[in-house]
Amino acid sequence: MNKEIKEGKIISISGPVVLAELPGVRMRDLVMIGETELIGEVIEFRKEKVVIQVFEETLGLKPGEKVFSTNNPLSVELGPGMVGKTFDGIQRPLQVFQEHGAFISPLKGIKALSREKEWEFNPEVKVGDAVQENSILGNVKESELITTRILVPPGISGKIKKIKSKGKYTIEEPVAEIETDSGITSVKMYQVWPIRQPRHFIKRVFSNDQLITGTRVLDFLFPIKRGGVAAIPGGFVAGKTMLQHSLAKWIAADIIIYVGCGERGNEMTQVLEEFPQLIDPRSGRPLIERTILIANTSNMPVTARESSIYTGITIAEYFRDMGYDVAIMADSTSRWAEALREISGRLEEIPAEEGFPSYLASRLAEFYERAGLMEVHPGRLGSITAIGAVSPQGGDFSEPVTQNTKRFIRAFWALDKNLAGARHFPAISWLESYSEYIDEVKDWWHVNYRKDWLSYRMKAVEIFQKDQKLQQIVKLVGPDALPDDERLILLIADLLKVAFLQQNAFDDIDMYCTPEKQIKMFELIMKFFDESEKSLQDGVPFHQIQGMEILSSLKRMKIEYRNDQLPELDTLGDKMVKDFQNIKEFGL
Ligand code: ADP
Ligand code: MG
């Protein structure tokens, strides 16, 4: 770190933006402003002056107060002490804030990670071992669910000269000494990394792995890959937050980074109150034991909201480097984009579409492009799956944030307000959503479940497309005017929507559906379709099929059969075949 400190003074203040005289600083340098040492970042040069965005309330700040730079970019501390914690957009622990009385100064000197707490360090290397960037020196068990690995920091390689024995240490105590070509480097349990700079990795890795979410409409129709990128656009109360929570609980990732960007204060209060109460369904322990929350409350300046997604993804990269599968959720990126717009307005930049700055797209890219499946150390893979909620006004997806997000994501999970209004949850539109991972994950289904998932999926899509066309006709002439085979399509589409796509996040059985159960449920519905077609050909009238009792059993199978009750579902299938024989022979 460069210790040379540059000093200057405030010229003027406009909300979270400060103009200062501060010669010699660089773009994106971290600066301290005023007596209370508010934290800010250099974002523009104007002739001899610099523009600084301040991450804290600037009320009370006066022109003439001093400003100084530490010559370091805005960074996060990466080490033990993050799991289970809630931080603000520049990684200050929120709990500490509360002790200081809400979010007001003095915040001077608050550190992200505790300097006093001692962590039990378990060494995993010995003297003489050769190590390089991201080699594991040891580990700290942070919670029942997460073990943090202590890594060799980027850019360092050599031989272990000293390694601390198993024991309790603070993060400031060096745990290892590495003999490098340029001398001896001592390594602590934490690293400091600039949030706007992606962490190193060896290479991106291609895989076919689907990341199962347990939500049928996503896994079966609009899958996401391990290391994939998805967006959840949806208007107010369409179900974005519910879906994000459901994903946080069930998605097949080790660690969840949840970035809450709320506009209204109560939205964030909801996250801060609700999230710590969620239970990790797999372990039965609090979900927070494998979660890190980044929260921007409404009484904090918009600038901290702007930085929050980069703070979040940097922390995600750090756990990825340990070899974990990390999922990062941002709810909502629209609130983040509004922060960007507000800062841009303060800077009097020329606005582009709907007042957003012209660099909206590149800033979104700087977030989403850091997701992926990477080789982080020879033979060690880690991944970041990024899922951003977008909340366009009135659910209108043609607005700039949704449109620009579409350029960088590959799965689009569109929430439809009409579905939400009709209490079809999750309200994911089967017509407007898409996934570009379909061709890539099809082999994964083959290998893991020996099923031709792709043809199943195509079948479902075909039914929904026909259904949509027929619905237009029904609107004009009513269903009775349609021939029986077309009425059957309407019936099957309805069955798929109710029995398969709808999934109650509050139901103990239905909240998570395994891929095996998804396949079985789909096969049963298709079996009903086949049997119905045969019966119609055999002259069974449509109204008899429509009135079959088995239909309501199919609609209830998601809540009546647990994931481990697949043989019972086979029995239901056998009963269905018999029922069809009966109506053919005896009528209903
Ligand atoms: P948004 O974040 O889009 O404004 P929420 O996620 O808060 O919307 O959802 C609004 C309401 O919709 C929830 O309080 C809940 O009643 C209902 N809801 C959303 N998704 C589901 C679901 N999967 N299962 C049951 N109810 C849901
Ligand atoms: Mg919400």
Coordinates of C-alpha atoms and ligand atoms in Angstrom, one line a residue:
M1 CA 0.0 0.0 0.0
N2 CA 1.1 3.5 -0.8
K3 CA 1.4 5.5 2.4
E4 CA 1.8 8.9 0.8
I5 CA -1.2 10.9 1.8
K6 CA -2.5 13.8 -0.3
E7 CA -4.4 16.6 1.3
G8 CA -6.8 19.2 0.0
K9 CA -10.0 21.0 0.8
I10 CA -13.7 21.1 -0.1
I11 CA -14.8 23.6 -2.6
S12 CA -18.5 22.9 -2.8
I13 CA -21.1 20.2 -1.9
S14 CA -24.2 19.0 -3.7
G15 CA -25.9 16.1 -2.0
P16 CA -23.6 13.1 -2.1
V17 CA -21.3 14.8 -4.5
V18 CA -18.4 17.0 -3.4
L19 CA -16.1 19.2 -5.5
A20 CA -12.6 19.5 -4.0
E21 CA -9.1 20.7 -4.6
L22 CA -7.0 17.6 -4.2
P23 CA -3.9 17.6 -6.4
G24 CA -2.2 14.4 -7.3
V25 CA -5.1 11.9 -6.7
R26 CA -6.1 9.3 -9.2
M27 CA -9.4 8.3 -10.6
R28 CA -11.3 6.0 -8.2
D29 CA -9.0 6.8 -5.3
L30 CA -10.6 6.4 -1.9
V31 CA -10.7 9.7 0.0
M32 CA -11.7 10.9 3.4
I33 CA -13.8 14.0 3.7
G34 CA -14.1 16.6 6.5
E35 CA -13.6 16.3 10.2
T36 CA -15.7 13.1 10.5
E37 CA -13.7 11.5 7.7
L38 CA -16.6 10.5 5.5
I39 CA -15.7 8.0 2.9
G40 CA -15.7 9.0 -0.7
E41 CA -14.4 8.0 -4.1
V42 CA -12.9 10.2 -6.9
I43 CA -15.1 9.8 -9.9
E44 CA -14.2 12.8 -12.2
F45 CA -11.6 15.4 -12.8
R46 CA -12.6 19.0 -13.7
K47 CA -9.6 21.0 -14.6
E48 CA -7.7 21.4 -11.3
K49 CA -10.5 20.1 -9.2
V50 CA -11.9 16.6 -8.5
V51 CA -15.4 15.3 -8.1
I52 CA -15.9 12.9 -5.2
Q53 CA -19.0 10.8 -4.6
V54 CA -19.5 10.4 -0.8
F55 CA -20.9 7.2 0.6
E56 CA -22.3 8.8 3.7
E57 CA -24.7 11.6 4.6
T58 CA -23.0 14.9 3.8
L59 CA -25.2 17.1 6.0
G60 CA -23.1 19.4 8.1
L61 CA -20.1 19.3 5.8
K62 CA -18.8 22.7 4.9
P63 CA -16.6 24.2 2.1
G64 CA -13.1 24.6 3.3
E65 CA -13.0 21.4 5.4
K66 CA -10.1 19.1 4.6
V67 CA -10.0 16.2 2.2
F68 CA -7.3 13.6 2.0
S69 CA -6.6 10.6 -0.2
T70 CA -5.0 7.3 0.9
N71 CA -4.0 6.5 -2.7
N72 CA -5.9 3.3 -2.6
P73 CA -9.1 2.4 -4.5
L74 CA -12.3 1.7 -2.7
S75 CA -11.8 -1.8 -1.5
V76 CA -13.3 -4.6 0.6
E77 CA -11.7 -6.7 3.3
L78 CA -11.9 -10.4 2.5
G79 CA -11.4 -12.8 5.4
P80 CA -13.1 -14.5 8.3
G81 CA -16.0 -12.6 9.8
M82 CA -18.2 -12.1 6.8
V83 CA -20.5 -15.1 6.9
G84 CA -23.8 -14.4 8.5
K85 CA -23.1 -10.7 8.6
T86 CA -25.0 -7.7 7.2
F87 CA -22.9 -4.9 5.5
D88 CA -23.8 -1.7 3.8
G89 CA -22.8 -0.9 0.2
I90 CA -19.2 -0.2 1.2
Q91 CA -18.9 -3.1 3.6
R92 CA -19.4 -1.4 6.9
P93 CA -21.1 -3.8 9.3
L94 CA -24.6 -2.7 9.9
Q95 CA -24.8 -4.2 13.4
V96 CA -22.1 -1.8 14.5
F97 CA -24.1 1.0 13.0
Q98 CA -27.1 0.2 15.1
E99 CA -25.0 0.4 18.3
H100 CA -23.8 3.8 17.3
G101 CA -27.4 4.9 16.8
A102 CA -28.7 4.4 13.3
F103 CA -26.6 5.5 10.5
I104 CA -25.2 8.8 11.6
S105 CA -21.5 9.7 12.3
P106 CA -19.2 9.1 14.0
L107 CA -18.3 6.2 11.8
K108 CA -14.7 7.1 11.7
G109 CA -12.5 4.1 11.7
I110 CA -15.2 1.4 11.5
K111 CA -13.7 -1.7 10.0
A112 CA -15.5 -4.4 8.0
L113 CA -13.9 -7.2 9.9
S114 CA -13.3 -7.4 13.6
R115 CA -9.7 -6.8 14.7
E116 CA -10.3 -8.3 18.1
K117 CA -12.1 -11.5 17.4
E118 CA -10.0 -14.6 17.4
W119 CA -10.6 -17.3 14.9
E120 CA -9.5 -21.0 15.2
F121 CA -7.0 -21.4 12.3
N122 CA -6.4 -24.9 11.0
P123 CA -3.2 -25.1 8.9
E124 CA -3.3 -27.1 5.7
V125 CA 0.3 -26.7 4.5
K126 CA 3.7 -27.3 6.0
V127 CA 7.0 -25.6 5.9
G128 CA 8.7 -26.2 2.5
D129 CA 5.4 -26.6 0.5
A130 CA 5.3 -24.8 -2.8
V131 CA 2.3 -22.4 -3.0
Q132 CA 0.9 -19.9 -5.5
E133 CA -1.9 -17.5 -5.8
N134 CA -5.1 -19.0 -4.3
S135 CA -3.4 -22.0 -2.7
I136 CA -5.1 -22.9 0.6
L137 CA -2.9 -22.2 3.6
G138 CA -5.5 -23.3 6.1
N139 CA -9.1 -22.8 7.1
V140 CA -11.4 -21.3 9.7
K141 CA -14.8 -22.8 10.4
E142 CA -17.0 -19.8 10.4
S143 CA -20.4 -21.3 10.9
E144 CA -21.9 -24.8 11.0
L145 CA -22.3 -24.5 7.3
I146 CA -19.3 -22.6 6.0
T147 CA -15.6 -23.1 6.3
T148 CA -13.6 -20.2 5.1
R149 CA -10.3 -21.1 3.4
I150 CA -7.3 -18.9 3.9
L151 CA -5.8 -18.3 0.5
V152 CA -2.5 -17.1 -0.7
P153 CA -3.2 -13.6 -2.0
P154 CA -3.0 -12.8 -5.7
G155 CA 0.4 -12.3 -7.2
I156 CA 2.3 -14.3 -4.6
S157 CA 4.1 -17.6 -5.1
G158 CA 6.9 -19.4 -3.4
K159 CA 7.7 -21.7 -0.6
I160 CA 6.2 -21.8 2.9
K161 CA 8.8 -20.6 5.3
K162 CA 6.6 -20.4 8.4
I163 CA 3.1 -21.6 9.1
K164 CA 1.1 -21.0 12.3
S165 CA 0.1 -24.1 14.2
K166 CA -3.6 -24.8 14.9
G167 CA -4.8 -22.1 17.3
K168 CA -6.7 -18.9 17.8
Y169 CA -5.5 -15.8 16.0
T170 CA -6.9 -12.4 15.1
I171 CA -7.0 -11.5 11.5
E172 CA -4.1 -9.0 11.9
E173 CA -1.7 -11.8 13.1
P174 CA 0.3 -13.2 10.2
V175 CA -0.4 -17.0 9.8
A176 CA 2.2 -17.7 7.2
E177 CA 5.4 -16.5 5.8
I178 CA 6.1 -17.3 2.1
E179 CA 9.6 -17.1 0.6
T180 CA 9.1 -15.5 -2.8
D181 CA 11.6 -14.5 -5.5
S182 CA 11.6 -11.0 -4.1
G183 CA 11.9 -11.8 -0.4
I184 CA 9.7 -13.0 2.4
T185 CA 6.0 -12.1 2.4
S186 CA 3.9 -12.6 5.5
V187 CA 0.2 -13.5 5.0
K188 CA -2.7 -12.6 7.2
M189 CA -6.1 -14.2 7.3
Y190 CA -7.6 -11.4 5.3
Q191 CA -6.9 -9.6 2.0
V192 CA -7.9 -6.2 0.7
W193 CA -9.3 -6.0 -2.8
P194 CA -10.7 -3.1 -4.9
I195 CA -14.3 -3.7 -5.6
R196 CA -14.3 -2.5 -9.2
Q197 CA -11.5 -4.8 -10.3
P198 CA -12.4 -8.5 -11.0
R199 CA -10.3 -10.9 -9.0
H200 CA -7.9 -13.1 -10.9
F201 CA -8.7 -16.6 -12.2
I202 CA -6.9 -19.0 -14.5
K203 CA -9.7 -19.4 -17.1
R204 CA -13.4 -19.7 -17.7
V205 CA -14.5 -23.3 -17.9
F206 CA -17.3 -24.6 -20.0
S207 CA -19.7 -27.1 -18.4
N208 CA -23.1 -28.5 -19.0
D209 CA -24.1 -28.4 -15.3
Q210 CA -27.6 -27.1 -14.7
L211 CA -28.0 -25.4 -11.4
I212 CA -31.2 -26.8 -9.9
T213 CA -33.4 -24.3 -8.2
G214 CA -36.2 -26.6 -7.1
T215 CA -38.7 -24.3 -8.9
R216 CA -40.3 -26.4 -11.6
V217 CA -41.0 -23.6 -14.1
L218 CA -37.3 -22.6 -14.0
D219 CA -35.7 -26.0 -13.9
F220 CA -37.9 -27.5 -16.5
L221 CA -38.6 -24.7 -18.9
F222 CA -36.1 -21.9 -18.3
P223 CA -33.0 -23.5 -16.8
I224 CA -29.9 -21.8 -15.5
K225 CA -26.4 -23.2 -15.5
R226 CA -23.8 -23.3 -12.7
G227 CA -22.1 -19.9 -13.2
G228 CA -25.0 -18.6 -15.2
V229 CA -26.6 -15.2 -15.3
A230 CA -30.4 -14.5 -15.0
A231 CA -32.7 -11.6 -14.6
I232 CA -36.1 -11.5 -12.8
P233 CA -38.0 -8.6 -14.3
G234 CA -41.4 -7.8 -12.8
G235 CA -43.6 -5.0 -11.6
F236 CA -44.6 -4.2 -8.1
V237 CA -45.8 -7.2 -6.1
A238 CA -45.2 -9.6 -9.0
G239 CA -43.2 -11.8 -6.7
K240 CA -39.6 -10.9 -7.3
T241 CA -38.6 -10.9 -3.7
M242 CA -40.4 -14.1 -2.9
L243 CA -38.7 -15.8 -5.8
Q244 CA -35.3 -14.5 -4.7
H245 CA -35.9 -15.8 -1.2
S246 CA -37.0 -19.1 -2.6
L247 CA -33.8 -19.3 -4.8
A248 CA -31.7 -18.2 -1.8
K249 CA -33.0 -21.2 0.2
W250 CA -33.0 -23.9 -2.5
I251 CA -30.6 -23.1 -5.4
A252 CA -27.8 -25.7 -5.5
A253 CA -25.1 -23.2 -4.3
D254 CA -22.9 -23.2 -1.2
I255 CA -23.0 -19.5 -0.4
I256 CA -25.6 -16.8 -1.0
I257 CA -24.7 -13.2 -1.3
Y258 CA -27.9 -11.2 -1.1
V259 CA -27.7 -7.5 -2.2
G260 CA -30.7 -5.6 -1.2
C261 CA -31.1 -2.3 -3.0
G262 CA -34.4 -0.9 -1.7
E263 CA -35.8 2.4 -2.5
R264 CA -38.5 2.5 0.1
G265 CA -37.2 2.1 3.6
N266 CA -39.7 -0.6 4.5
E267 CA -38.5 -2.8 1.7
M268 CA -35.0 -3.0 3.2
T269 CA -36.4 -3.4 6.7
Q270 CA -38.3 -6.4 5.4
V271 CA -35.1 -7.9 4.1
L272 CA -33.2 -7.1 7.3
E273 CA -35.9 -8.6 9.4
E274 CA -37.0 -11.5 7.3
F275 CA -33.8 -12.8 5.9
P276 CA -32.1 -13.7 9.2
Q277 CA -35.2 -15.8 10.0
L278 CA -35.1 -18.0 6.9
I279 CA -34.2 -21.5 7.6
D280 CA -31.8 -23.4 5.3
P281 CA -34.1 -26.3 4.3
R282 CA -31.2 -28.7 3.7
S283 CA -29.4 -28.3 7.0
G284 CA -32.3 -27.1 9.1
R285 CA -30.1 -24.3 10.4
P286 CA -30.5 -20.6 9.9
L287 CA -29.9 -19.8 6.2
I288 CA -27.9 -16.8 7.4
E289 CA -25.1 -19.2 8.4
R290 CA -24.3 -19.5 4.7
T291 CA -25.4 -16.0 3.6
I292 CA -23.9 -12.6 3.5
L293 CA -26.3 -9.6 3.3
I294 CA -25.4 -6.3 1.7
A295 CA -28.1 -3.8 2.5
N296 CA -28.7 -0.2 1.5
T297 CA -31.3 1.4 3.7
S298 CA -33.2 4.3 2.3
N299 CA -31.6 6.7 4.8
M300 CA -28.2 6.0 3.2
P301 CA -26.9 8.0 0.3
V302 CA -27.5 6.6 -3.2
T303 CA -23.8 6.3 -3.8
A304 CA -23.5 3.4 -1.4
R305 CA -26.3 1.7 -3.4
E306 CA -24.2 2.2 -6.5
S307 CA -21.2 0.5 -5.0
S308 CA -23.2 -2.3 -3.3
I309 CA -23.4 -4.7 -6.3
Y310 CA -19.7 -4.5 -6.8
T311 CA -19.0 -5.0 -3.1
G312 CA -21.3 -8.0 -3.3
I313 CA -19.7 -9.6 -6.4
T314 CA -16.2 -9.0 -5.0
I315 CA -17.1 -11.0 -1.9
A316 CA -18.7 -13.6 -4.2
E317 CA -15.4 -13.9 -6.1
Y318 CA -13.5 -14.4 -2.9
F319 CA -15.6 -17.4 -2.0
R320 CA -15.5 -18.6 -5.6
D321 CA -11.7 -18.6 -5.2
M322 CA -12.0 -21.0 -2.3
G323 CA -13.8 -23.4 -4.7
Y324 CA -17.4 -22.7 -3.7
D325 CA -20.4 -22.4 -5.8
V326 CA -21.7 -18.9 -5.0
A327 CA -25.1 -17.4 -5.9
I328 CA -25.4 -13.6 -5.8
M329 CA -28.9 -12.0 -5.9
A330 CA -29.5 -8.3 -6.4
D331 CA -32.9 -7.0 -5.5
S332 CA -33.5 -4.8 -7.3
T333 CA -31.0 -3.6 -10.0
S334 CA -33.6 -1.0 -11.0
R335 CA -33.1 0.8 -7.6
W336 CA -29.3 0.5 -8.3
A337 CA -29.8 2.0 -11.7
E338 CA -31.8 4.9 -10.2
A339 CA -28.8 5.6 -7.9
L340 CA -26.6 5.7 -11.0
R341 CA -29.1 8.1 -12.6
E342 CA -29.2 10.4 -9.6
I343 CA -25.4 10.6 -9.3
S344 CA -25.1 11.3 -13.0
G345 CA -27.7 14.1 -12.6
R346 CA -25.7 15.7 -9.9
L347 CA -22.7 15.6 -12.2
E348 CA -24.8 17.3 -14.9
E349 CA -23.9 14.6 -17.4
I350 CA -25.8 14.5 -20.6
P351 CA -28.5 11.9 -20.0
A352 CA -29.4 9.1 -22.4
E353 CA -32.6 7.2 -22.4
E354 CA -35.1 8.1 -19.6
G355 CA -32.4 10.1 -17.9
F356 CA -30.1 7.1 -17.3
P357 CA -26.4 7.8 -18.1
S358 CA -25.0 6.5 -21.3
Y359 CA -22.7 4.2 -19.3
L360 CA -25.7 2.3 -17.8
A361 CA -25.0 -0.7 -20.0
S362 CA -21.3 -0.9 -19.3
R363 CA -21.9 -0.7 -15.6
L364 CA -24.4 -3.5 -15.7
A365 CA -21.8 -5.5 -17.7
E366 CA -19.2 -4.8 -15.1
F367 CA -21.4 -6.7 -12.7
Y368 CA -22.8 -9.6 -14.7
E369 CA -19.6 -10.3 -16.5
R370 CA -17.9 -11.3 -13.3
A371 CA -20.2 -14.3 -13.0
G372 CA -19.2 -17.7 -14.4
L373 CA -17.6 -21.0 -13.7
M374 CA -13.8 -20.5 -13.4
E375 CA -10.7 -22.5 -12.7
V376 CA -9.3 -20.5 -9.8
H377 CA -6.3 -22.7 -9.0
P378 CA -4.9 -25.6 -10.9
G379 CA -7.7 -28.2 -10.7
R380 CA -10.0 -26.2 -8.5
L381 CA -13.2 -24.8 -9.9
G382 CA -15.5 -22.2 -8.3
S383 CA -18.6 -20.5 -9.7
I384 CA -20.7 -17.4 -9.4
T385 CA -24.3 -17.5 -10.5
A386 CA -25.8 -14.0 -10.7
I387 CA -29.5 -13.3 -10.6
G388 CA -30.7 -9.7 -10.7
A389 CA -34.3 -8.6 -10.1
V390 CA -35.4 -5.7 -12.3
S391 CA -38.5 -3.7 -11.3
P392 CA -39.6 -1.6 -14.2
Q393 CA -42.4 0.9 -13.6
G394 CA -45.7 -0.7 -14.3
G395 CA -44.0 -3.9 -15.4
D396 CA -43.1 -2.4 -18.8
F397 CA -40.1 -4.4 -20.0
S398 CA -39.3 -2.0 -22.8
E399 CA -37.6 0.5 -20.4
P400 CA -33.8 0.9 -20.4
V401 CA -32.8 -1.1 -17.4
T402 CA -34.6 -4.3 -18.5
Q403 CA -33.5 -3.8 -22.1
N404 CA -29.8 -3.3 -21.2
T405 CA -29.9 -6.1 -18.6
K406 CA -31.1 -8.4 -21.4
R407 CA -27.8 -7.9 -23.2
F408 CA -25.8 -9.5 -20.4
I409 CA -28.0 -12.2 -19.0
R410 CA -28.9 -15.5 -20.6
A411 CA -32.0 -16.5 -18.7
F412 CA -34.9 -14.2 -18.5
W413 CA -37.5 -15.0 -15.9
A414 CA -40.3 -12.6 -16.7
L415 CA -42.9 -12.1 -14.0
D416 CA -46.4 -11.4 -15.3
K417 CA -48.6 -9.1 -13.3
N418 CA -51.7 -10.8 -14.6
L419 CA -50.5 -14.2 -13.4
A420 CA -49.7 -12.7 -10.0
G421 CA -53.1 -11.0 -10.0
A422 CA -54.7 -14.4 -10.7
R423 CA -52.5 -15.8 -7.9
H424 CA -50.6 -18.1 -10.3
F425 CA -47.3 -18.3 -8.4
P426 CA -44.5 -18.1 -9.2
A427 CA -45.9 -15.6 -11.8
I428 CA -43.2 -16.5 -14.4
S429 CA -44.6 -16.1 -17.9
W430 CA -44.1 -19.2 -20.0
L431 CA -44.5 -17.1 -23.1
E432 CA -42.2 -14.2 -22.4
S433 CA -39.5 -15.9 -20.5
Y434 CA -36.5 -17.6 -22.1
S435 CA -33.3 -19.4 -21.4
E436 CA -30.3 -19.6 -23.7
Y437 CA -28.9 -22.5 -21.7
I438 CA -31.3 -25.1 -23.0
D439 CA -29.0 -26.7 -25.6
E440 CA -26.1 -26.7 -23.1
V441 CA -27.9 -28.4 -20.2
K442 CA -29.7 -31.1 -22.2
D443 CA -26.8 -33.5 -21.9
W444 CA -26.7 -32.9 -18.2
W445 CA -30.3 -34.3 -17.9
H446 CA -29.3 -37.2 -20.0
V447 CA -26.3 -38.1 -17.9
N448 CA -27.9 -37.5 -14.5
Y449 CA -31.4 -38.6 -15.1
R450 CA -31.3 -40.7 -18.3
K451 CA -34.1 -38.7 -19.7
D452 CA -34.7 -36.9 -23.0
W453 CA -35.6 -33.7 -21.1
L454 CA -35.3 -31.6 -24.2
S455 CA -38.1 -33.4 -26.0
Y456 CA -40.2 -33.1 -22.9
R457 CA -39.6 -29.4 -22.7
M458 CA -40.4 -29.0 -26.4
K459 CA -43.6 -30.9 -25.9
A460 CA -44.6 -28.5 -23.1
V461 CA -43.7 -25.4 -25.1
E462 CA -45.7 -26.7 -28.1
I463 CA -48.8 -27.2 -25.9
F464 CA -48.5 -23.7 -24.5
Q465 CA -48.1 -22.2 -27.9
K466 CA -51.2 -24.1 -29.2
D467 CA -53.1 -23.1 -26.1
Q468 CA -52.3 -19.4 -26.6
K469 CA -53.6 -19.5 -30.2
L470 CA -56.8 -21.4 -29.1
Q471 CA -57.4 -19.0 -26.3
Q472 CA -57.8 -16.2 -28.9
I473 CA -60.5 -18.3 -30.6
V474 CA -62.2 -19.1 -27.3
K475 CA -62.4 -15.4 -26.6
L476 CA -64.4 -15.0 -29.7
V477 CA -66.6 -18.0 -29.9
G478 CA -66.3 -19.8 -26.6
P479 CA -64.8 -23.3 -26.0
D480 CA -67.8 -25.3 -27.1
A481 CA -67.2 -24.3 -30.7
L482 CA -63.9 -26.1 -30.8
P483 CA -63.4 -29.7 -31.9
D484 CA -62.6 -32.2 -29.1
D485 CA -58.9 -32.6 -29.9
E486 CA -58.5 -28.8 -29.5
R487 CA -60.5 -28.7 -26.3
L488 CA -58.2 -31.4 -25.1
I489 CA -55.2 -29.1 -25.7
L490 CA -56.8 -26.4 -23.6
L491 CA -57.4 -29.0 -20.9
I492 CA -53.8 -30.2 -20.9
A493 CA -52.4 -26.7 -21.0
D494 CA -54.6 -25.8 -17.9
L495 CA -53.4 -29.0 -16.2
L496 CA -49.8 -28.1 -16.9
K497 CA -50.3 -24.6 -15.5
V498 CA -52.1 -25.7 -12.4
A499 CA -50.5 -29.0 -11.6
F500 CA -46.9 -28.3 -12.8
L501 CA -46.1 -24.6 -13.2
Q502 CA -47.8 -23.3 -10.1
Q503 CA -45.8 -23.9 -7.1
N504 CA -46.6 -22.7 -3.6
A505 CA -43.5 -21.3 -1.8
F506 CA -45.3 -21.7 1.5
D507 CA -46.2 -25.4 1.1
D508 CA -44.0 -27.7 3.1
I509 CA -44.0 -30.3 0.3
D510 CA -44.2 -28.2 -2.8
M511 CA -41.6 -25.5 -1.8
Y512 CA -38.9 -27.6 -3.4
C513 CA -39.2 -30.1 -6.2
T514 CA -36.4 -32.4 -7.2
P515 CA -35.6 -33.0 -10.8
E516 CA -36.8 -36.6 -10.4
K517 CA -40.2 -35.5 -9.2
Q518 CA -40.4 -32.9 -11.9
I519 CA -39.8 -35.5 -14.5
K520 CA -42.3 -37.9 -12.9
M521 CA -45.0 -35.3 -12.6
F522 CA -44.5 -34.2 -16.2
E523 CA -44.6 -37.8 -17.4
L524 CA -47.9 -38.4 -15.6
I525 CA -49.5 -35.3 -17.2
M526 CA -48.3 -36.5 -20.6
K527 CA -49.6 -40.0 -19.9
F528 CA -53.0 -38.4 -19.2
F529 CA -52.7 -36.5 -22.5
D530 CA -51.9 -39.8 -24.4
E531 CA -54.6 -41.7 -22.8
S532 CA -57.1 -38.9 -23.5
E533 CA -56.2 -38.8 -27.2
K534 CA -56.6 -42.5 -27.5
S535 CA -59.9 -42.4 -25.7
L536 CA -61.2 -39.6 -28.0
Q537 CA -60.2 -41.8 -31.0
D538 CA -62.1 -44.7 -29.4
G539 CA -65.2 -42.5 -29.3
V540 CA -65.2 -41.5 -25.7
P541 CA -66.9 -38.1 -25.5
F542 CA -64.7 -35.1 -24.4
H543 CA -66.9 -34.2 -21.4
Q544 CA -66.3 -37.6 -19.9
I545 CA -62.5 -37.1 -20.0
Q546 CA -63.0 -33.6 -18.6
G547 CA -64.9 -35.0 -15.7
M548 CA -62.4 -37.6 -14.7
E549 CA -61.6 -37.8 -11.0
I550 CA -57.9 -38.5 -11.8
L551 CA -57.6 -34.9 -13.0
S552 CA -57.9 -33.5 -9.5
S553 CA -55.5 -36.1 -8.2
L554 CA -53.0 -34.9 -10.8
K555 CA -53.6 -31.3 -9.7
R556 CA -52.8 -32.3 -6.1
M557 CA -49.8 -34.6 -6.7
K558 CA -47.3 -31.7 -6.1
I559 CA -48.6 -31.2 -2.5
E560 CA -49.6 -34.8 -1.7
Y561 CA -46.5 -36.7 -2.7
R562 CA -43.1 -35.8 -1.2
N563 CA -39.9 -35.8 -3.3
D564 CA -39.2 -39.3 -1.9
Q565 CA -42.6 -40.8 -2.8
L566 CA -42.0 -41.4 -6.5
P567 CA -43.1 -45.1 -6.4
E568 CA -46.5 -43.8 -5.1
L569 CA -46.7 -41.6 -8.1
D570 CA -46.2 -44.6 -10.3
T571 CA -49.1 -46.2 -8.5
L572 CA -51.2 -43.1 -9.4
G573 CA -50.2 -43.6 -13.0
D574 CA -51.4 -47.2 -12.9
K575 CA -54.7 -46.1 -11.5
M576 CA -55.0 -43.6 -14.3
V577 CA -54.6 -46.3 -17.0
K578 CA -57.4 -48.3 -15.2
D579 CA -59.7 -45.2 -15.1
F580 CA -59.3 -44.7 -18.8
Q581 CA -60.1 -48.4 -19.4
N582 CA -63.2 -48.0 -17.3
I583 CA -64.6 -45.0 -19.1
K584 CA -64.0 -46.7 -22.4
E585 CA -65.9 -49.7 -21.3
F586 CA -68.5 -48.3 -19.0
G587 CA -68.6 -44.6 -19.4
L588 CA -68.0 -42.4 -16.4
Ligands
ADP1 P1 -42.2 -8.0 -5.4 O1 -40.9 -8.2 -4.8 O2 -42.2 -8.3 -6.9 O3 -42.8 -6.6 -5.2 P2 -43.2 -10.0 -3.6 O4 -42.1 -11.0 -3.8 O5 -43.0 -9.2 -2.3 O6 -43.3 -9.0 -4.8 O7 -44.5 -10.8 -3.7 C1 -45.8 -10.2 -3.4 C2 -46.7 -11.2 -2.8 O8 -47.1 -12.2 -3.8 C3 -46.2 -12.0 -1.6 O9 -46.4 -11.3 -0.4 C4 -47.0 -13.3 -1.7 O10 -48.2 -13.2 -1.1 C5 -47.2 -13.5 -3.2 N1 -46.3 -14.5 -3.8 C6 -45.3 -14.2 -4.6 N2 -44.7 -15.3 -5.0 C7 -45.3 -16.4 -4.4 C8 -45.1 -17.8 -4.4 N3 -44.1 -18.4 -5.1 N4 -46.0 -18.5 -3.7 C9 -47.0 -17.9 -3.0 N5 -47.2 -16.6 -2.9 C10 -46.4 -15.8 -3.6
MG2 MG -39.7 -6.9 -3.7

